[in-house]
XYZ file of C-alpha atoms in Angstrom:
191
model
C -58.396 13.706 -14.804
C -62.052 12.975 -15.248
C -62.654 13.446 -11.559
C -60.926 16.858 -11.589
C -63.103 17.971 -14.504
C -66.271 16.892 -12.713
C -65.156 18.671 -9.550
C -64.435 21.876 -11.468
C -67.798 21.712 -13.246
C -69.598 21.214 -9.925
C -67.774 24.176 -8.354
C -68.538 26.350 -11.372
C -72.280 25.471 -11.231
C -72.401 26.219 -7.527
C -70.723 29.560 -8.126
C -73.213 30.396 -10.887
C -76.154 29.637 -8.676
C -74.707 31.728 -5.865
C -73.948 34.594 -8.230
C -77.416 34.386 -9.802
C -79.223 34.547 -6.474
C -77.024 37.474 -5.350
C -77.751 39.357 -8.550
C -81.490 38.668 -8.326
C -81.645 40.311 -4.938
C -80.426 43.643 -6.295
C -83.468 45.488 -7.325
C -82.226 48.485 -9.265
C -81.713 48.683 -12.942
C -78.237 49.446 -14.013
C -76.369 49.006 -17.268
C -74.723 45.964 -15.748
C -78.188 44.414 -15.353
C -78.902 44.698 -19.014
C -78.608 41.776 -21.357
C -75.222 42.898 -22.523
C -74.023 43.082 -18.890
C -75.300 39.583 -18.330
C -73.528 38.276 -21.418
C -70.238 39.866 -20.360
C -70.595 38.370 -16.929
C -71.210 34.890 -18.333
C -68.354 35.231 -20.796
C -66.012 36.364 -17.994
C -67.220 33.531 -15.824
C -66.734 30.990 -18.654
C -63.198 32.295 -19.283
C -62.317 32.121 -15.563
C -63.826 28.649 -15.259
C -62.002 27.482 -18.389
C -58.719 28.835 -17.027
C -59.305 27.077 -13.727
C -60.148 23.779 -15.457
C -57.155 24.168 -17.792
C -54.899 24.897 -14.798
C -56.095 21.740 -13.011
C -55.671 19.758 -16.219
C -52.107 20.987 -16.789
C -51.075 20.837 -13.130
C -52.443 17.311 -12.644
C -49.382 15.486 -14.100
C -47.059 17.817 -12.149
C -48.848 17.037 -8.904
C -48.969 13.349 -9.846
C -45.231 13.306 -10.671
C -44.457 15.332 -7.562
C -46.534 12.917 -5.471
C -44.652 9.967 -7.004
C -41.324 11.695 -6.332
C -42.332 12.336 -2.726
C -43.467 8.712 -2.383
C -40.119 7.529 -3.792
C -38.222 9.774 -1.380
C -40.339 8.512 1.495
C -39.633 4.917 0.434
C -35.943 5.719 0.090
C -35.973 7.370 3.506
C -37.701 4.321 4.949
C -35.075 2.020 3.423
C -32.286 4.259 4.721
C -33.884 4.330 8.189
C -34.204 0.527 8.175
C -30.572 0.173 7.070
C -29.539 2.642 9.781
C -31.536 0.737 12.388
C -29.944 -2.512 11.219
C -26.470 -0.959 11.533
C -27.434 0.410 14.930
C -28.579 -3.051 16.096
C -25.358 -4.599 14.785
C -23.277 -1.935 16.539
C -25.233 -2.418 19.771
C -24.750 -6.185 19.491
C -21.023 -5.685 18.963
C -20.858 -3.239 21.859
C -22.785 -5.650 24.071
C -20.382 -8.413 23.085
C -17.419 -6.081 23.560
C -17.685 -6.119 27.358
C -17.841 -9.893 27.300
C -14.906 -10.055 24.878
C -12.845 -7.713 27.074
C -13.651 -9.793 30.157
C -12.648 -12.974 28.307
C -9.414 -11.364 27.107
C -8.627 -10.298 30.684
C -9.286 -13.824 31.987
C -7.098 -15.278 29.261
C -4.335 -12.754 29.994
C -4.563 -13.608 33.713
C -4.349 -17.346 32.911
C -1.383 -16.722 30.620
C 0.336 -14.577 33.241
C -0.237 -17.228 35.917
C 1.056 -19.954 33.600
C 4.081 -17.816 32.742
C 4.748 -17.191 36.452
C 4.575 -20.936 37.160
C 6.877 -21.627 34.212
C 9.357 -18.971 35.368
C 9.322 -20.341 38.935
C 9.951 -23.856 37.636
C 12.725 -22.542 35.385
C 14.255 -20.627 38.304
C 14.140 -23.749 40.506
C 15.725 -25.792 37.733
C 18.451 -23.186 37.271
C 19.003 -23.066 41.043
C 19.369 -26.875 41.096
C 21.828 -26.690 38.204
C 23.820 -23.967 39.964
C 23.756 -25.940 43.219
C 24.874 -29.094 41.408
C 27.653 -27.156 39.649
C 28.693 -25.607 42.973
C 28.828 -29.057 44.609
C 30.874 -30.350 41.689
C 33.270 -27.379 41.943
C 33.551 -27.853 45.705
C 34.254 -31.563 45.241
C 36.865 -30.790 42.575
C 38.426 -28.140 44.783
C 38.405 -30.607 47.673
C 40.108 -33.283 45.548
C 42.672 -30.738 44.336
C 43.290 -29.589 47.905
C 43.690 -33.204 49.097
C 46.104 -33.895 46.279
C 48.058 -30.750 47.127
C 48.079 -31.786 50.791
C 49.336 -35.264 49.816
C 52.003 -33.771 47.571
C 52.976 -31.358 50.328
C 52.962 -34.174 52.898
C 55.047 -36.369 50.582
C 57.492 -33.540 49.969
C 57.679 -32.796 53.647
C 58.107 -36.503 54.443
C 60.821 -36.732 51.794
C 62.525 -33.645 53.134
C 62.266 -34.992 56.679
C 63.554 -38.406 55.645
C 66.441 -36.776 53.807
C 67.205 -34.683 56.862
C 67.057 -37.755 59.055
C 69.224 -39.705 56.657
C 71.761 -36.937 56.533
C 71.895 -36.835 60.265
C 72.335 -40.568 60.589
C 74.551 -41.171 57.577
C 78.219 -41.520 58.177
C 80.918 -42.178 55.601
C 81.173 -45.841 56.709
C 77.426 -46.406 56.408
C 77.461 -44.696 53.049
C 80.132 -46.954 51.665
C 78.325 -50.045 53.082
C 75.163 -48.910 51.395
C 77.014 -48.446 48.119
C 78.504 -51.921 48.316
C 75.149 -53.508 48.971
C 73.756 -51.715 45.961
C 76.532 -52.903 43.659
C 76.130 -56.452 44.941
C 72.437 -56.300 44.256
C 73.154 -55.210 40.708
C 75.504 -58.113 40.214
C 72.950 -60.585 41.328
C 70.282 -59.181 39.093
C 72.570 -59.314 36.047
C 73.495 -62.975 36.665
């Protein structure tokens, strides 16, 4: 405030000196050059100077407040820019790590797929062995059943053949001799 007043006073003095030297160079006498003209000029000058000083005095706090507001907005802008730059650095770091993360995920997926393929092959081999074992067991069972059926068939055929042979060779005399031997055998076993 004090500095503004001094500046205004200095400017006013310089203006007075310039106006005085300009007026001194005019040589003619006019009503404006009279004492009354000079008084009006000085009064007008004093009023203009007072208005200028008053304007600086009143506008000083506005300019000071406006300057503080601008400084606050600049500081706020600086903080926002720093926060934005920090977010940008974080995003760039995440993006830089993203390629590495994707590559790692691909390697892990490849390892998992390879492990799954190995597991499925092992499972398929195990299932094939089980099926082969079951097939061998079924073949063996079928073979045993077929052998049994062949034995039964052979026994039946042998029985039928023996019966046919017996019928051919059996006469009524041999039949009665066979019956007697059987009855005698029963007697002996009872006694």
